[in-house]
């Protein structure tokens, strides 16, 4: 996982909203488009960036691809933020 690429992908507000939706349940582009009020082509472009960053993957179901978060990336991000929190808590602030 390239942290800078992941954070850059999530740093865009629309992609963060999409990712939060995917953390609730899997979605196809059409479902995300309706839920967020964004065109399907815009959602597809955002999904491409998130796939390239290693944030999501898709599974084909008939004509539709359903997207889900990559669990290893979620775990890595969580561990990294926990480590940062621990470092900050142990910092000598005198």
PDB file of C-alpha atoms in Angstrom:
ATOM      1  CA  UNK A   1       0.000   0.000   0.000  1.00  0.00           C
ATOM      2  CA  UNK A   2       1.318   3.400  -0.980  1.00  0.00           C
ATOM      3  CA  UNK A   3       0.160   5.654   1.840  1.00  0.00           C
ATOM      4  CA  UNK A   4       0.486   8.883  -0.140  1.00  0.00           C
ATOM      5  CA  UNK A   5      -1.608   7.479  -2.980  1.00  0.00           C
ATOM      6  CA  UNK A   6      -4.291   6.159  -0.612  1.00  0.00           C
ATOM      7  CA  UNK A   7      -4.527   9.422   1.333  1.00  0.00           C
ATOM      8  CA  UNK A   8      -4.583  11.466  -1.869  1.00  0.00           C
ATOM      9  CA  UNK A   9      -7.443   9.327  -3.186  1.00  0.00           C
ATOM     10  CA  UNK A  10      -9.406   9.703   0.055  1.00  0.00           C
ATOM     11  CA  UNK A  11      -8.540  13.401   0.303  1.00  0.00           C
ATOM     12  CA  UNK A  12     -11.068  14.252  -2.392  1.00  0.00           C
ATOM     13  CA  UNK A  13     -14.466  14.785  -0.678  1.00  0.00           C
ATOM     14  CA  UNK A  14     -16.546  12.870  -3.225  1.00  0.00           C
ATOM     15  CA  UNK A  15     -14.253   9.846  -3.080  1.00  0.00           C
ATOM     16  CA  UNK A  16     -14.372   9.912   0.717  1.00  0.00           C
ATOM     17  CA  UNK A  17     -18.199   9.850   0.558  1.00  0.00           C
ATOM     18  CA  UNK A  18     -18.083   6.964  -1.920  1.00  0.00           C
ATOM     19  CA  UNK A  19     -15.653   5.066   0.311  1.00  0.00           C
ATOM     20  CA  UNK A  20     -17.839   5.615   3.364  1.00  0.00           C
ATOM     21  CA  UNK A  21     -20.800   4.188   1.425  1.00  0.00           C
ATOM     22  CA  UNK A  22     -18.709   1.150   0.497  1.00  0.00           C
ATOM     23  CA  UNK A  23     -17.782   0.589   4.134  1.00  0.00           C
ATOM     24  CA  UNK A  24     -21.501   0.177   4.862  1.00  0.00           C
ATOM     25  CA  UNK A  25     -22.182  -2.309   2.029  1.00  0.00           C
ATOM     26  CA  UNK A  26     -21.135  -3.149  -1.515  1.00  0.00           C
ATOM     27  CA  UNK A  27     -22.448  -0.937  -4.308  1.00  0.00           C
ATOM     28  CA  UNK A  28     -22.418  -0.812  -8.088  1.00  0.00           C
ATOM     29  CA  UNK A  29     -21.772   2.433  -9.991  1.00  0.00           C
ATOM     30  CA  UNK A  30     -25.489   2.923 -10.658  1.00  0.00           C
ATOM     31  CA  UNK A  31     -26.355   2.514  -6.975  1.00  0.00           C
ATOM     32  CA  UNK A  32     -23.677   5.004  -5.907  1.00  0.00           C
ATOM     33  CA  UNK A  33     -24.801   7.423  -8.610  1.00  0.00           C
ATOM     34  CA  UNK A  34     -28.377   7.401  -7.324  1.00  0.00           C
ATOM     35  CA  UNK A  35     -27.349   7.541  -3.665  1.00  0.00           C
ATOM     36  CA  UNK A  36     -24.963  10.486  -4.106  1.00  0.00           C
ATOM     37  CA  UNK A  37     -26.668  12.328  -6.972  1.00  0.00           C
ATOM     38  CA  UNK A  38     -23.576  12.147  -9.191  1.00  0.00           C
ATOM     39  CA  UNK A  39     -23.396  10.930 -12.782  1.00  0.00           C
ATOM     40  CA  UNK A  40     -22.397   7.321 -13.392  1.00  0.00           C
ATOM     41  CA  UNK A  41     -19.415   8.446 -15.477  1.00  0.00           C
ATOM     42  CA  UNK A  42     -18.129  10.609 -12.605  1.00  0.00           C
ATOM     43  CA  UNK A  43     -18.532   7.704 -10.174  1.00  0.00           C
ATOM     44  CA  UNK A  44     -16.650   5.448 -12.593  1.00  0.00           C
ATOM     45  CA  UNK A  45     -13.749   7.911 -12.743  1.00  0.00           C
ATOM     46  CA  UNK A  46     -13.593   8.077  -8.957  1.00  0.00           C
ATOM     47  CA  UNK A  47     -13.725   4.274  -8.736  1.00  0.00           C
ATOM     48  CA  UNK A  48     -10.789   4.004 -11.155  1.00  0.00           C
ATOM     49  CA  UNK A  49      -8.660   6.227  -8.923  1.00  0.00           C
ATOM     50  CA  UNK A  50      -9.643   4.279  -5.814  1.00  0.00           C
ATOM     51  CA  UNK A  51      -8.950   0.928  -7.522  1.00  0.00           C
ATOM     52  CA  UNK A  52      -5.503   2.153  -8.618  1.00  0.00           C
ATOM     53  CA  UNK A  53      -4.796   3.292  -5.051  1.00  0.00           C
ATOM     54  CA  UNK A  54      -5.690  -0.178  -3.738  1.00  0.00           C
ATOM     55  CA  UNK A  55      -8.725   1.023  -1.794  1.00  0.00           C
ATOM     56  CA  UNK A  56     -11.457  -0.960  -3.558  1.00  0.00           C
ATOM     57  CA  UNK A  57     -11.994  -3.964  -5.780  1.00  0.00           C
ATOM     58  CA  UNK A  58     -14.918  -5.069  -7.872  1.00  0.00           C
ATOM     59  CA  UNK A  59     -16.764  -8.324  -8.464  1.00  0.00           C
ATOM     60  CA  UNK A  60     -18.899  -8.857 -11.552  1.00  0.00           C
ATOM     61  CA  UNK A  61     -22.534  -9.805 -11.058  1.00  0.00           C
ATOM     62  CA  UNK A  62     -24.129 -10.088 -14.487  1.00  0.00           C
ATOM     63  CA  UNK A  63     -23.779  -6.702 -16.168  1.00  0.00           C
ATOM     64  CA  UNK A  64     -22.820  -4.864 -13.002  1.00  0.00           C
ATOM     65  CA  UNK A  65     -19.615  -4.683 -10.986  1.00  0.00           C
ATOM     66  CA  UNK A  66     -20.131  -4.407  -7.247  1.00  0.00           C
ATOM     67  CA  UNK A  67     -17.365  -2.592  -5.387  1.00  0.00           C
ATOM     68  CA  UNK A  68     -16.075  -3.283  -1.894  1.00  0.00           C
ATOM     69  CA  UNK A  69     -13.187  -1.979   0.221  1.00  0.00           C
ATOM     70  CA  UNK A  70      -9.931  -3.934   0.172  1.00  0.00           C
ATOM     71  CA  UNK A  71      -9.819  -5.249   3.748  1.00  0.00           C
ATOM     72  CA  UNK A  72      -6.008  -5.306   3.886  1.00  0.00           C
ATOM     73  CA  UNK A  73      -5.921  -1.589   3.064  1.00  0.00           C
ATOM     74  CA  UNK A  74      -8.518  -0.792   5.742  1.00  0.00           C
ATOM     75  CA  UNK A  75      -6.485  -2.823   8.250  1.00  0.00           C
ATOM     76  CA  UNK A  76      -3.220  -1.114   7.270  1.00  0.00           C
ATOM     77  CA  UNK A  77      -4.733   2.354   7.538  1.00  0.00           C
ATOM     78  CA  UNK A  78      -6.246   1.531  10.906  1.00  0.00           C
ATOM     79  CA  UNK A  79      -2.958   0.158  12.244  1.00  0.00           C
ATOM     80  CA  UNK A  80      -1.056   3.167  10.925  1.00  0.00           C
ATOM     81  CA  UNK A  81      -3.397   5.651  12.614  1.00  0.00           C
ATOM     82  CA  UNK A  82      -3.313   3.690  15.879  1.00  0.00           C
ATOM     83  CA  UNK A  83       0.497   3.773  15.754  1.00  0.00           C
ATOM     84  CA  UNK A  84       0.430   7.539  15.103  1.00  0.00           C
ATOM     85  CA  UNK A  85      -1.967   8.013  18.025  1.00  0.00           C
ATOM     86  CA  UNK A  86       0.322   6.019  20.316  1.00  0.00           C
ATOM     87  CA  UNK A  87       3.373   7.996  19.219  1.00  0.00           C
ATOM     88  CA  UNK A  88       1.559  11.280  19.846  1.00  0.00           C
ATOM     89  CA  UNK A  89       0.335  10.111  23.264  1.00  0.00           C
ATOM     90  CA  UNK A  90       3.886   9.183  24.278  1.00  0.00           C
ATOM     91  CA  UNK A  91       5.414  12.430  23.042  1.00  0.00           C
ATOM     92  CA  UNK A  92       7.215  14.458  25.689  1.00  0.00           C
ATOM     93  CA  UNK A  93       5.299  17.715  25.571  1.00  0.00           C
ATOM     94  CA  UNK A  94       7.434  19.584  28.154  1.00  0.00           C
TER      95      UNK A  94
END
